[in-house]
PDB file of C-alpha atoms and ligand atoms in Angstrom:
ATOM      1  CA  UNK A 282     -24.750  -3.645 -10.764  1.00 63.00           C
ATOM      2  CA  UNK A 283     -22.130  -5.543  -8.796  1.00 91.00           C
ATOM      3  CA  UNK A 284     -21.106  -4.067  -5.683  1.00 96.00           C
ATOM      4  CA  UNK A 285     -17.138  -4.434  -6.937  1.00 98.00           C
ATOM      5  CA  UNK A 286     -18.048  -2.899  -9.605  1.00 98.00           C
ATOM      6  CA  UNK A 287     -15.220   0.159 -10.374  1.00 98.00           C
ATOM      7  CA  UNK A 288     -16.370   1.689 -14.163  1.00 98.00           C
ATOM      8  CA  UNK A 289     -15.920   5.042 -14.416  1.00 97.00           C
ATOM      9  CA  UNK A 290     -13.675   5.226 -11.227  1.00 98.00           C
ATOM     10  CA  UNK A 291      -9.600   6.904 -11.023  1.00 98.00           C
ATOM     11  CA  UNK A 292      -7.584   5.051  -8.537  1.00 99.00           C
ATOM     12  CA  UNK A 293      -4.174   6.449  -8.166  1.00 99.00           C
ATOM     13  CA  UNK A 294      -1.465   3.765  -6.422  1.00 99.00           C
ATOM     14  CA  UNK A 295       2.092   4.460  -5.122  1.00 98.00           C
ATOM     15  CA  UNK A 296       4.403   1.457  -5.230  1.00 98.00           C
ATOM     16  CA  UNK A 297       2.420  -0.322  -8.357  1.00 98.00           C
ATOM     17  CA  UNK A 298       4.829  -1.364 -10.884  1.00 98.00           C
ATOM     18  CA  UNK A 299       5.516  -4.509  -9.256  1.00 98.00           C
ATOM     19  CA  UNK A 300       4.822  -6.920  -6.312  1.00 98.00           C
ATOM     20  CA  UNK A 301       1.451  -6.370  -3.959  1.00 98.00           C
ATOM     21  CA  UNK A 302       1.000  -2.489  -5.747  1.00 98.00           C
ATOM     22  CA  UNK A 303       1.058  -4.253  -9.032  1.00 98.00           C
ATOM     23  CA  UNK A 304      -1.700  -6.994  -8.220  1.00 98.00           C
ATOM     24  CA  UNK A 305      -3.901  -4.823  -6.429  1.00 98.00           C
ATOM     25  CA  UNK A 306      -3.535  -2.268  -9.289  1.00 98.00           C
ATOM     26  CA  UNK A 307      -4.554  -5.436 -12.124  1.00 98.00           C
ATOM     27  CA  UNK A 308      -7.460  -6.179  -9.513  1.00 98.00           C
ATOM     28  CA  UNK A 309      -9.072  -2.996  -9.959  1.00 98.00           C
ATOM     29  CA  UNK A 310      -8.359  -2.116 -13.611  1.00 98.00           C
ATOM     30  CA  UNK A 311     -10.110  -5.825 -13.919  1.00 98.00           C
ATOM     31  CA  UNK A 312     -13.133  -4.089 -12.200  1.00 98.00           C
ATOM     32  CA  UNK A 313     -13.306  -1.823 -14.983  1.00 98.00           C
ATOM     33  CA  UNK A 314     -11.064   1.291 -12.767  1.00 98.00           C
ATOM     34  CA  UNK A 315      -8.389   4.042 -14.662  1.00 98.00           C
ATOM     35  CA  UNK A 316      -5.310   3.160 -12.600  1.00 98.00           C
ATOM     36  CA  UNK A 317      -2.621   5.364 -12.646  1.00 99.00           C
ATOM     37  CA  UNK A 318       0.331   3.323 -11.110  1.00 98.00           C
ATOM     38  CA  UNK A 319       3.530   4.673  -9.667  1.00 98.00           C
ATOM     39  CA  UNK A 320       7.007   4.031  -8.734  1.00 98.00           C
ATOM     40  CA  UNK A 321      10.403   5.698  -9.056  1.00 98.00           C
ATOM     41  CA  UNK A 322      11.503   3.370 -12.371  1.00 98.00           C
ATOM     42  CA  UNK A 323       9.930   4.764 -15.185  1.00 98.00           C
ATOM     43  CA  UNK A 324      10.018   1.086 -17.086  1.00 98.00           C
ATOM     44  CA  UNK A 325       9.564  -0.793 -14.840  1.00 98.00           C
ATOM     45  CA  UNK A 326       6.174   1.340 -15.098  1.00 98.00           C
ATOM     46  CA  UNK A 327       5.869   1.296 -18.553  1.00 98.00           C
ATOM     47  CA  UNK A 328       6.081  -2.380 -18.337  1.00 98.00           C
ATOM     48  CA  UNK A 329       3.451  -3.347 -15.749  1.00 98.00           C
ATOM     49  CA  UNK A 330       1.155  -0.594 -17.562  1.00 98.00           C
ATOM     50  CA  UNK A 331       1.301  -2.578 -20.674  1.00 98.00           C
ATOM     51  CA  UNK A 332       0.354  -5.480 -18.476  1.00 98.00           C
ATOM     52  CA  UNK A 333      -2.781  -3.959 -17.387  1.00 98.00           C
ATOM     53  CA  UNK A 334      -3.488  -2.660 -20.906  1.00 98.00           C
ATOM     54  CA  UNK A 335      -3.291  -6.036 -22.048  1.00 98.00           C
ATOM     55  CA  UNK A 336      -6.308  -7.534 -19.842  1.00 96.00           C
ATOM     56  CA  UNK A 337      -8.407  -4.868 -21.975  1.00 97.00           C
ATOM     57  CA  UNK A 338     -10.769  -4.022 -18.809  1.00 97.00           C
ATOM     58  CA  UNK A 339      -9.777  -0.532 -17.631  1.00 95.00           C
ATOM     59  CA  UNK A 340      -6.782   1.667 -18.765  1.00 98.00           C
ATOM     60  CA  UNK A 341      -3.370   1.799 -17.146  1.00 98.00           C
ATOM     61  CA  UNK A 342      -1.210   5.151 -16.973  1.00 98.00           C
ATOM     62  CA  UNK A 343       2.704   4.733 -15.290  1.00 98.00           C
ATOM     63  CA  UNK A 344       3.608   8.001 -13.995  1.00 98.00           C
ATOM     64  CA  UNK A 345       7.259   7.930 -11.785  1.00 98.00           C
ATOM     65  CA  UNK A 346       7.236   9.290  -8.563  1.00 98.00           C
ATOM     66  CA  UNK A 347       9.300   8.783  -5.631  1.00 98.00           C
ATOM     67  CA  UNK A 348       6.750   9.143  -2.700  1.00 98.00           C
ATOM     68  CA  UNK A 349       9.889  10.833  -0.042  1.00 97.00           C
ATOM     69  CA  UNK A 350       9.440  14.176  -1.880  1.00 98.00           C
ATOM     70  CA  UNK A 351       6.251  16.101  -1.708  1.00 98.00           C
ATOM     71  CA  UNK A 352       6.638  18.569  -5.108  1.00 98.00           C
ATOM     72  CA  UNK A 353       6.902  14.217  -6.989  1.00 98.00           C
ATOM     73  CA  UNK A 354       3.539  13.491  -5.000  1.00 98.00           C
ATOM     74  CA  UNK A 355       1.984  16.625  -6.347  1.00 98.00           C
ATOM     75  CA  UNK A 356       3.398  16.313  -9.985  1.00 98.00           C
ATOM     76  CA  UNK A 357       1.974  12.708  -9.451  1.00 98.00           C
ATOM     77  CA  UNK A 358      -2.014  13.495  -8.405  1.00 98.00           C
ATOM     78  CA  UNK A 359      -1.278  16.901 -11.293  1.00 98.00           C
ATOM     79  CA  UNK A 360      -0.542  14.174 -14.066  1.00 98.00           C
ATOM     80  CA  UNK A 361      -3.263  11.665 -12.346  1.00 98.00           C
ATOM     81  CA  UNK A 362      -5.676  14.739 -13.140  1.00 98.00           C
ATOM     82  CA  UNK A 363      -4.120  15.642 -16.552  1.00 98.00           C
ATOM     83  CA  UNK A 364      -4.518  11.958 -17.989  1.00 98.00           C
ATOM     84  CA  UNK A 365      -7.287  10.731 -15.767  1.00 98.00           C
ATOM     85  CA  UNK A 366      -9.152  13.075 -14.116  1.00 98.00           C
ATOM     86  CA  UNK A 367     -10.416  13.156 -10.034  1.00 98.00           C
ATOM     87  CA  UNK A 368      -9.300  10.923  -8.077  1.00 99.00           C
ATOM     88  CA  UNK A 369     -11.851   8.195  -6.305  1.00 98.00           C
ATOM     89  CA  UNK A 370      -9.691   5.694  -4.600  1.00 99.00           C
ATOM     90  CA  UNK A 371      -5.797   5.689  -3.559  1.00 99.00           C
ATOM     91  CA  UNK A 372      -3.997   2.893  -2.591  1.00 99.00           C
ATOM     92  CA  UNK A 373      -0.644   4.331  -0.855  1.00 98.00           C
ATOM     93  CA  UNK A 374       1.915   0.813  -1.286  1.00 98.00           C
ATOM     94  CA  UNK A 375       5.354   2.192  -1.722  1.00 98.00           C
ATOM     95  CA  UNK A 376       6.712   1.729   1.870  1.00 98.00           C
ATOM     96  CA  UNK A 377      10.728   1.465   2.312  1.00 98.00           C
ATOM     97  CA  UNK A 378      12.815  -0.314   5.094  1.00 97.00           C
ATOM     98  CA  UNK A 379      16.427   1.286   4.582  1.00 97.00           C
ATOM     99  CA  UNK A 380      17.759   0.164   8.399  1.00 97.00           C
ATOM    100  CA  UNK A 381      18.038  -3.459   9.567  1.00 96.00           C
ATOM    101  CA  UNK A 382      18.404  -3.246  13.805  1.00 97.00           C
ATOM    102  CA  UNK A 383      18.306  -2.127  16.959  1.00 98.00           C
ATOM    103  CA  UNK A 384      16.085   0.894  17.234  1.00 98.00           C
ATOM    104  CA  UNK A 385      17.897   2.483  19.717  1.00 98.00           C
ATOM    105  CA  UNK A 386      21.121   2.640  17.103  1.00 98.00           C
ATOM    106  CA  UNK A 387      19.466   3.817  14.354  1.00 98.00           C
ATOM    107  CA  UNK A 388      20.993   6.502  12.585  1.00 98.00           C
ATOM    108  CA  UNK A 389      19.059  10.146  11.929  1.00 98.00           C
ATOM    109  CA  UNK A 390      18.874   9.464   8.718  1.00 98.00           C
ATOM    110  CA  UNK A 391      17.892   6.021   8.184  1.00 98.00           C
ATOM    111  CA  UNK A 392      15.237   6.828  10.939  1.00 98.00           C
ATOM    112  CA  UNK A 393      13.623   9.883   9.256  1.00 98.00           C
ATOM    113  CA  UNK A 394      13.775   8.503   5.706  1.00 98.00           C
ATOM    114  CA  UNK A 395      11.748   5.516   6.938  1.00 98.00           C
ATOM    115  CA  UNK A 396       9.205   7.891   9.071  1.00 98.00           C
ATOM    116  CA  UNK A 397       8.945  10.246   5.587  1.00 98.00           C
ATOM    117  CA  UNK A 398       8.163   7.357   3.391  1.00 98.00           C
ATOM    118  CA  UNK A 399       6.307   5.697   5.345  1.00 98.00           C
ATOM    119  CA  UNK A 400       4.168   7.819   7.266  1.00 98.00           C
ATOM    120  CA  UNK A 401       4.182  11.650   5.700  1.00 98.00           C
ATOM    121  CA  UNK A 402       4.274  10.662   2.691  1.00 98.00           C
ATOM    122  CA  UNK A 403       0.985   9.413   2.951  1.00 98.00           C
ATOM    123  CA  UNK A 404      -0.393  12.205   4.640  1.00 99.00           C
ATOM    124  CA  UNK A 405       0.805  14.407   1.887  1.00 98.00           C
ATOM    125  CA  UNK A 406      -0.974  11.866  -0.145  1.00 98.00           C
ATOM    126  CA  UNK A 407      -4.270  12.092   1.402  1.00 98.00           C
ATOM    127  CA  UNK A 408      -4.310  16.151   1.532  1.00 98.00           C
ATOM    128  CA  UNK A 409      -3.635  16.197  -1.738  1.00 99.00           C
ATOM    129  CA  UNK A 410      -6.265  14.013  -3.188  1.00 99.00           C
ATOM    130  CA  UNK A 411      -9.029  14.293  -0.419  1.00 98.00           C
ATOM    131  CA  UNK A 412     -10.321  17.957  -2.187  1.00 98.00           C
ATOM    132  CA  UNK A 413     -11.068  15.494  -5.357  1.00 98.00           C
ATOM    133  CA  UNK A 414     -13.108  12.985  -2.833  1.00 98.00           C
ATOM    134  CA  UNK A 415     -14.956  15.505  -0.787  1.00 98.00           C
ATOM    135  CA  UNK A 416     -16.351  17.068  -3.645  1.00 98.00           C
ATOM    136  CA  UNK A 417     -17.515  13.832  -5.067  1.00 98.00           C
ATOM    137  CA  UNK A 418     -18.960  12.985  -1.257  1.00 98.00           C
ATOM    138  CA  UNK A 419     -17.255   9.710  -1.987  1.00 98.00           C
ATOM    139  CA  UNK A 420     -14.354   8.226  -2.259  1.00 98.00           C
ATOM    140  CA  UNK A 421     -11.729   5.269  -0.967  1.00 99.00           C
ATOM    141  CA  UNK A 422      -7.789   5.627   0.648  1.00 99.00           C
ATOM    142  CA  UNK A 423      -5.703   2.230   1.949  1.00 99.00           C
ATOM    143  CA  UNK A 424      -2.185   2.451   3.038  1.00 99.00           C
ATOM    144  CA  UNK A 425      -0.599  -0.582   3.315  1.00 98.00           C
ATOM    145  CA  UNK A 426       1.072  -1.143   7.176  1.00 98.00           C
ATOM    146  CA  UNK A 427       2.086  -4.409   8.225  1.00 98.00           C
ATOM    147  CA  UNK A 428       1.551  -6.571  10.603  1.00 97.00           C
ATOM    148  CA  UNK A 429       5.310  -5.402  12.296  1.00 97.00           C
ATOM    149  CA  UNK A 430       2.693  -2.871  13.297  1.00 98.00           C
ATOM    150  CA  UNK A 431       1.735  -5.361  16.015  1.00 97.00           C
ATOM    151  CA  UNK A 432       4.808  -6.464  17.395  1.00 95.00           C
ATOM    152  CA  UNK A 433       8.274  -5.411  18.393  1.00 97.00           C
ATOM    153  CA  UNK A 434      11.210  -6.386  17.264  1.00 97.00           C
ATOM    154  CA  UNK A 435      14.660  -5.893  17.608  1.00 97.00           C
ATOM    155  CA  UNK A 436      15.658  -5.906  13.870  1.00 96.00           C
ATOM    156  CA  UNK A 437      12.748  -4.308  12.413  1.00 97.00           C
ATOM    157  CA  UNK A 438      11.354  -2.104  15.397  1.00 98.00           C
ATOM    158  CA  UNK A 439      11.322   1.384  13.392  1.00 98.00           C
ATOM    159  CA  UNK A 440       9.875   0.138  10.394  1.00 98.00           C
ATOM    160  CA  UNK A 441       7.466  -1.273  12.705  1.00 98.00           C
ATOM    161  CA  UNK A 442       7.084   1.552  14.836  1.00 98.00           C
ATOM    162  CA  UNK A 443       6.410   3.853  11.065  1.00 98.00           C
ATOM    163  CA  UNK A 444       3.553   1.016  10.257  1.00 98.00           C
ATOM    164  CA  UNK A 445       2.089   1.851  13.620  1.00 98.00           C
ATOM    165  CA  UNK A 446       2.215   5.409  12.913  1.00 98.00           C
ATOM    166  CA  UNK A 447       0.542   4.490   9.773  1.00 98.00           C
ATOM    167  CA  UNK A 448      -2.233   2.868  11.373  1.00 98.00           C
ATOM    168  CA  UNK A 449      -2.975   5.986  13.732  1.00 98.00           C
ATOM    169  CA  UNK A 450      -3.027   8.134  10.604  1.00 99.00           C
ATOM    170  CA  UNK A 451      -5.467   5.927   9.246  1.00 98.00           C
ATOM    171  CA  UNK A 452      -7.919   6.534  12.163  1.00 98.00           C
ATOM    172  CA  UNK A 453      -7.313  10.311  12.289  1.00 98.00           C
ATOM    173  CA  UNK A 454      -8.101  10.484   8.872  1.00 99.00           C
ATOM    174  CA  UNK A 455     -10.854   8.299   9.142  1.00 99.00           C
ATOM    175  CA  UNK A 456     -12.502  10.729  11.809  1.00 98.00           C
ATOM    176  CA  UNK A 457     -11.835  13.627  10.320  1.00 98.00           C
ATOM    177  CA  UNK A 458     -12.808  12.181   6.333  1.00 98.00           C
ATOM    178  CA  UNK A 459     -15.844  10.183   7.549  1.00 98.00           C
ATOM    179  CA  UNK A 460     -18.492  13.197   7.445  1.00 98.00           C
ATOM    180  CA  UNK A 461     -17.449  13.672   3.972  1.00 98.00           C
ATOM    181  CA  UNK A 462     -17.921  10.172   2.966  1.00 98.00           C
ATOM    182  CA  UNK A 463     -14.760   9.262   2.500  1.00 98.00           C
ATOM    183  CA  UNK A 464     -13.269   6.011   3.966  1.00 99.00           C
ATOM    184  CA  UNK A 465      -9.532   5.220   5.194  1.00 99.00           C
ATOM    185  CA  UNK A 466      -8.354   1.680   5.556  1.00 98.00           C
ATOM    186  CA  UNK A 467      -4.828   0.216   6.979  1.00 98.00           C
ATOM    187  CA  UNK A 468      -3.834  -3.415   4.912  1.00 98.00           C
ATOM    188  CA  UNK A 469      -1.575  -5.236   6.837  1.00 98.00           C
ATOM    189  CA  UNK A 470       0.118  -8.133   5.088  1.00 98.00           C
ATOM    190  CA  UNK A 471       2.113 -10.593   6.801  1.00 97.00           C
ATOM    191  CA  UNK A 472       5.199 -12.124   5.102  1.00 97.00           C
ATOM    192  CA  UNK A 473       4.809 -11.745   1.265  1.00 98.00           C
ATOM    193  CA  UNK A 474       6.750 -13.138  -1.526  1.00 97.00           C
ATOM    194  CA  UNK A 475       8.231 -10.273  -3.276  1.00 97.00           C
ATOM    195  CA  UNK A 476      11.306  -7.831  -3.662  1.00 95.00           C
ATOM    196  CA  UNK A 477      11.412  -5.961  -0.955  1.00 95.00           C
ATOM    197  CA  UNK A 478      10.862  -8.909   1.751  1.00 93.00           C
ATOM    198  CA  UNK A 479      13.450 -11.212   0.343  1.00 93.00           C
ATOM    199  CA  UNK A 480      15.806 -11.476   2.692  1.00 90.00           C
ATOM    200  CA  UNK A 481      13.009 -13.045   4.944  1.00 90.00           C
ATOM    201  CA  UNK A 482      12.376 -15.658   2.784  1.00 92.00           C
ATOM    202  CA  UNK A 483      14.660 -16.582   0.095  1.00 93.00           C
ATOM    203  CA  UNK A 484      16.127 -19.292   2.328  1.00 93.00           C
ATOM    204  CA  UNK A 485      14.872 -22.822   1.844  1.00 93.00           C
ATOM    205  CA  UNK A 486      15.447 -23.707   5.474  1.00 94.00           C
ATOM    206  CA  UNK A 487      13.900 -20.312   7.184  1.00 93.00           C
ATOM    207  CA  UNK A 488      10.984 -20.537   4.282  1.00 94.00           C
ATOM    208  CA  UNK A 489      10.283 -23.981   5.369  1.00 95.00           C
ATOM    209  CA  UNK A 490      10.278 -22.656   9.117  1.00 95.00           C
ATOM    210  CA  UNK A 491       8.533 -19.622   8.863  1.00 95.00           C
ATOM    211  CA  UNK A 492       5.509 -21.838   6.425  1.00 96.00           C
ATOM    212  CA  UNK A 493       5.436 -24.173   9.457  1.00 96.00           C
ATOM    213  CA  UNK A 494       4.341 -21.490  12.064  1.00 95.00           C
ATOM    214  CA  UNK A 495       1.596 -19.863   9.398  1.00 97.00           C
ATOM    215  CA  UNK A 496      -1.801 -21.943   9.888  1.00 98.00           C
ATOM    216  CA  UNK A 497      -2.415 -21.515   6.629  1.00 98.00           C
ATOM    217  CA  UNK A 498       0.910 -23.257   5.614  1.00 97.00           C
ATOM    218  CA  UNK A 499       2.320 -20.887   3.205  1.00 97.00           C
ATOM    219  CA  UNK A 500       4.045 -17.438   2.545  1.00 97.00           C
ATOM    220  CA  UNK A 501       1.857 -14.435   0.658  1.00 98.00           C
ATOM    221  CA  UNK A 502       1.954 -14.036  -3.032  1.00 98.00           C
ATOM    222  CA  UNK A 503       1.332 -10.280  -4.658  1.00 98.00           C
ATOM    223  CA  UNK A 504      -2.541 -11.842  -5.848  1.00 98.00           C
ATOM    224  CA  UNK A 505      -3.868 -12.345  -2.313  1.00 98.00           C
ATOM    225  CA  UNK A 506      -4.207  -8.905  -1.818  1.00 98.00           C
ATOM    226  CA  UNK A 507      -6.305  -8.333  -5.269  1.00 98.00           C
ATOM    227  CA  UNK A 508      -9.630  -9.048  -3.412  1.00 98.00           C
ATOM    228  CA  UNK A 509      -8.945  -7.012  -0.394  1.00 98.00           C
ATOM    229  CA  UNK A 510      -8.124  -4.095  -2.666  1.00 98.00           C
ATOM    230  CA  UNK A 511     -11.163  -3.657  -4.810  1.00 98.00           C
ATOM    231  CA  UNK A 512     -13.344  -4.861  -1.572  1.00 98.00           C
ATOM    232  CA  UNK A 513     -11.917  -1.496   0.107  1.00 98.00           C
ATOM    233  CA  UNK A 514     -12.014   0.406  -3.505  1.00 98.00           C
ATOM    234  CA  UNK A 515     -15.855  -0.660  -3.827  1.00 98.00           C
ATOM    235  CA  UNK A 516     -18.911  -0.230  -2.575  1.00 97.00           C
ATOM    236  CA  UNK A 517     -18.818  -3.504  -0.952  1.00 98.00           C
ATOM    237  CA  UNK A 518     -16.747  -1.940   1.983  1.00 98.00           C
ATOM    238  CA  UNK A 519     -18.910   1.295   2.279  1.00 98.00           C
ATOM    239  CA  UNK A 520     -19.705   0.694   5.727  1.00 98.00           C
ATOM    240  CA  UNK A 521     -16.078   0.043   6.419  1.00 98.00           C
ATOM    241  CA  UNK A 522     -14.067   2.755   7.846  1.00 98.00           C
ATOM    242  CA  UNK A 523     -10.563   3.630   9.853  1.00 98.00           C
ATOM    243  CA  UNK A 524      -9.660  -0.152  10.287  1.00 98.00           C
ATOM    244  CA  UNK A 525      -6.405  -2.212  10.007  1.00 98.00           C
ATOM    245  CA  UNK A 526      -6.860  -5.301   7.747  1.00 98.00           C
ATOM    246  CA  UNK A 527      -4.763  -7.796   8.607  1.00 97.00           C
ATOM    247  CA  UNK A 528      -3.756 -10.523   5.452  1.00 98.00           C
ATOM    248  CA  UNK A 529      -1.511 -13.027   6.491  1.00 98.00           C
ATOM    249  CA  UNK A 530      -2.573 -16.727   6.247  1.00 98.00           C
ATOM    250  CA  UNK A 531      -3.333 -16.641   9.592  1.00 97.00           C
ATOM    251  CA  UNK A 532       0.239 -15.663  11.125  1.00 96.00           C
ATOM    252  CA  UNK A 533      -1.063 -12.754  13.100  1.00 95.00           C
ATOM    253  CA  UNK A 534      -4.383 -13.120  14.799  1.00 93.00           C
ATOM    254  CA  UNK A 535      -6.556 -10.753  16.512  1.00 82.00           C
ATOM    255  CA  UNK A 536      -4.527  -8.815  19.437  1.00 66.00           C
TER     256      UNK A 536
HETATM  257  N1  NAP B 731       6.534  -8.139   1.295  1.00 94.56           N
HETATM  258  C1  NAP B 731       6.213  -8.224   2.563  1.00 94.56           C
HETATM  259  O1  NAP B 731       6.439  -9.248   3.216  1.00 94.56           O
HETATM  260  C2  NAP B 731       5.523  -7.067   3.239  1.00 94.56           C
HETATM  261  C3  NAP B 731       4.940  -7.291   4.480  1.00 94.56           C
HETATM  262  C4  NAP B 731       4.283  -6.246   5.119  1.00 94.56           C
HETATM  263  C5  NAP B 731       4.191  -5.004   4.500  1.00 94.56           C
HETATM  264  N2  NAP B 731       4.784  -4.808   3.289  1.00 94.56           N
HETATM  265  C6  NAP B 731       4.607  -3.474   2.683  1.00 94.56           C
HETATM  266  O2  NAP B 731       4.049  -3.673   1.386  1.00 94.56           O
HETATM  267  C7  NAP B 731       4.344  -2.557   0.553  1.00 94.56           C
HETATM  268  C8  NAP B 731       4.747  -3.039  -0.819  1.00 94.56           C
HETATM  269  O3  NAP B 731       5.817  -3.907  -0.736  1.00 94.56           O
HETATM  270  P1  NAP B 731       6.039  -5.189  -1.675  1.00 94.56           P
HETATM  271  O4  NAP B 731       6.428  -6.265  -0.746  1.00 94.56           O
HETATM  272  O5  NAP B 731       4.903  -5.401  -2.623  1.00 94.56           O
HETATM  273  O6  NAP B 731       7.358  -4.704  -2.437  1.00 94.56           O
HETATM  274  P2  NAP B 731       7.957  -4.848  -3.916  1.00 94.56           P
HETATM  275  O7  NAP B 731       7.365  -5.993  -4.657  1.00 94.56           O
HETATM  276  O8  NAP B 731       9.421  -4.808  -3.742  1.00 94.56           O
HETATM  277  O9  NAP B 731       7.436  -3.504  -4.610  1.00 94.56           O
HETATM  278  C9  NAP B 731       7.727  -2.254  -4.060  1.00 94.56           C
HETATM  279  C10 NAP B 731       7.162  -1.187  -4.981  1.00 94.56           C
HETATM  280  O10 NAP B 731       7.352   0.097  -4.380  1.00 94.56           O
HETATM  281  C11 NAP B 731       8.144   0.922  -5.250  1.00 94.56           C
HETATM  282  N3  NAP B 731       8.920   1.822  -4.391  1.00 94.56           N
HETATM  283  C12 NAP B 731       9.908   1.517  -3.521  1.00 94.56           C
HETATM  284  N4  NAP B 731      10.366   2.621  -2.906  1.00 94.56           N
HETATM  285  C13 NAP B 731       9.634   3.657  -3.394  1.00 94.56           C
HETATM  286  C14 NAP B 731       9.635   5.058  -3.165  1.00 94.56           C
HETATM  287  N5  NAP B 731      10.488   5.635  -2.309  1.00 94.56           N
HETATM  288  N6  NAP B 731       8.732   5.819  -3.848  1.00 94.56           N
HETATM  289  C15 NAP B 731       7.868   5.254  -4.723  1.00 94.56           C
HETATM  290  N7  NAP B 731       7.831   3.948  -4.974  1.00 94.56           N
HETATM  291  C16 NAP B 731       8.706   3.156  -4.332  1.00 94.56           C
HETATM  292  C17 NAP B 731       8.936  -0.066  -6.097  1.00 94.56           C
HETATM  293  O11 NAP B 731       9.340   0.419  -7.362  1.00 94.56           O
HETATM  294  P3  NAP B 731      10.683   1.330  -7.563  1.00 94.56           P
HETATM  295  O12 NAP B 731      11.819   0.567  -6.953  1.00 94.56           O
HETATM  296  O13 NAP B 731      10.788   1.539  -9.032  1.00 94.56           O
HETATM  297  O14 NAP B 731      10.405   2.610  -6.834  1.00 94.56           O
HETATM  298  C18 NAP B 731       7.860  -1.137  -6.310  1.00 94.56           C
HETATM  299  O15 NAP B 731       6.922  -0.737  -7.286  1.00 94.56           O
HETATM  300  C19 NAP B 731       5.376  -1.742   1.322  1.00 94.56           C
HETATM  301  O16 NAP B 731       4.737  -0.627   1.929  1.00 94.56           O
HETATM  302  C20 NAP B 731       5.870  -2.690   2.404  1.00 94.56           C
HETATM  303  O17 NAP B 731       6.309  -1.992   3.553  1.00 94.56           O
HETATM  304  C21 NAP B 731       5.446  -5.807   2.654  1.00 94.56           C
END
């Protein structure tokens, strides 16, 4: 038996129908995994799930959820449970970044939207689904952080600051989850090529910049973050517990 090996296993991901959630969500259906993906656009869902489908390794479910309200999260793990049954590993993805500035101007609500998203959500998440894990005595969560985790800045310091927050979750959870057997992991990507980092990169000029300073002399795509997610789903990582992962090309090194 391979130790990526996911037959027989539910992962439930927030954030899936498209960039990073979407390839880490192929990865693991390739492993043989039920994924139930989620976002808020129901076909933009129905789309990537046909995707998945389409490989013919494990089975793809798109149920919509926006992860800022807690009754969607629980509607989301009660439909997970209705079309897949308990849940073994969770990758939490959907993250949001609705405030581009100083910190000290952000507005209320731009600052507790990104904190809800970003942070509670995820907590929510974890209560939710860690009842399924602990009476398995097994089971896998990742939230994806960020490497503005690391760093301040004065354009993207609360989004930062909530990946941060993240990160502590991560270890709380970790401490709390580990006597049960069940594992929490932080990913943090550096600058990826999709949607919701575009207007970092979709510059020829600042692209050609930003590759410059990255040792490995290129931006992210969504597929380098399919092997880190079924190495945390798996067995392979079972030693491998309240950690931030850090998948960047080599832009953020060990601080
Ligand atoms: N790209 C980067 O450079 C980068 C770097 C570091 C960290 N990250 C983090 O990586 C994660 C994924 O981002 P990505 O770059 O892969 O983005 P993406 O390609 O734009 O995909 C974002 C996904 O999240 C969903 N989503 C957005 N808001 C949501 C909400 N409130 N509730 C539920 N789903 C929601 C989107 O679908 P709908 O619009 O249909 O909801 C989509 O499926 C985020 O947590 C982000 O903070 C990204």
């Amino acid at each position: 038996m391979s130790l990526f090996d996911l037959t027989g296993k539910v992962a439930l991901l927030t954030g899936a129908s498209k960039g990073m959630g979407l390839a880490m969500a192929k990865a693991l259906a390739e492993q043989g995994a039920t994924v139930v993906i989620s976002a808020r656009k129901q076909d933009q869902l129905d789309a990537a799930a046909a995707e998945i489908n389409a490989l013919g390794k494990g089975q793809a479910f798109g149920v919509a959820c926006n992860v800022g309200y807690k009754d969607q999260l629980q509607a989301l793990v009660d439909e997970t449970h209705k079309v897949a049954g308990k849940i073994d590993i969770v990758i939490g993805n959907a993250g949001v970044n609705p405030y581009y500035g100083p910190t000290s101007e952000i507005p209320d609500d731009a600052y507790q939207k990104t904190m809800n998203a970003n942070v509670q959500s995820n907590l929510w998440l974890a209560q939710m689904v860690a009842p399924d894990m602990v009476e398995k005595g097994a089971g896998s969560m990742a939230f994806t952080s960020s490497i503005g985790a690391f760093k301040p800045s004065v354009m993207l310091g609360t989004y930062g600051m909530s990946k941060l927050a993240l990160i502590g979750l991560v270890r709380n959870l970790a401490a709390e989850f580990g006597p049960k057997g069940i594992r929490f992991n932080a990913i943090c990507p550096g600058l990826v090529r999709t949607e919701f980092a575009r207007e970092l990169w979709d510059n020829p000029e600042v692209e050609e910049r930003i590759k410059n300073d990255i040792p490995l002399r290129r931006l992210g795509e969504p597929d380098d973050f399919a092997g880190l997610a079924v190495f945390l789903a798996s067995d392979a990582s079972r030693y491998m517990t309240g950690q931030a992962l850090t998948v960047c090309g080599g832009s953020n090194m060990w601080t």
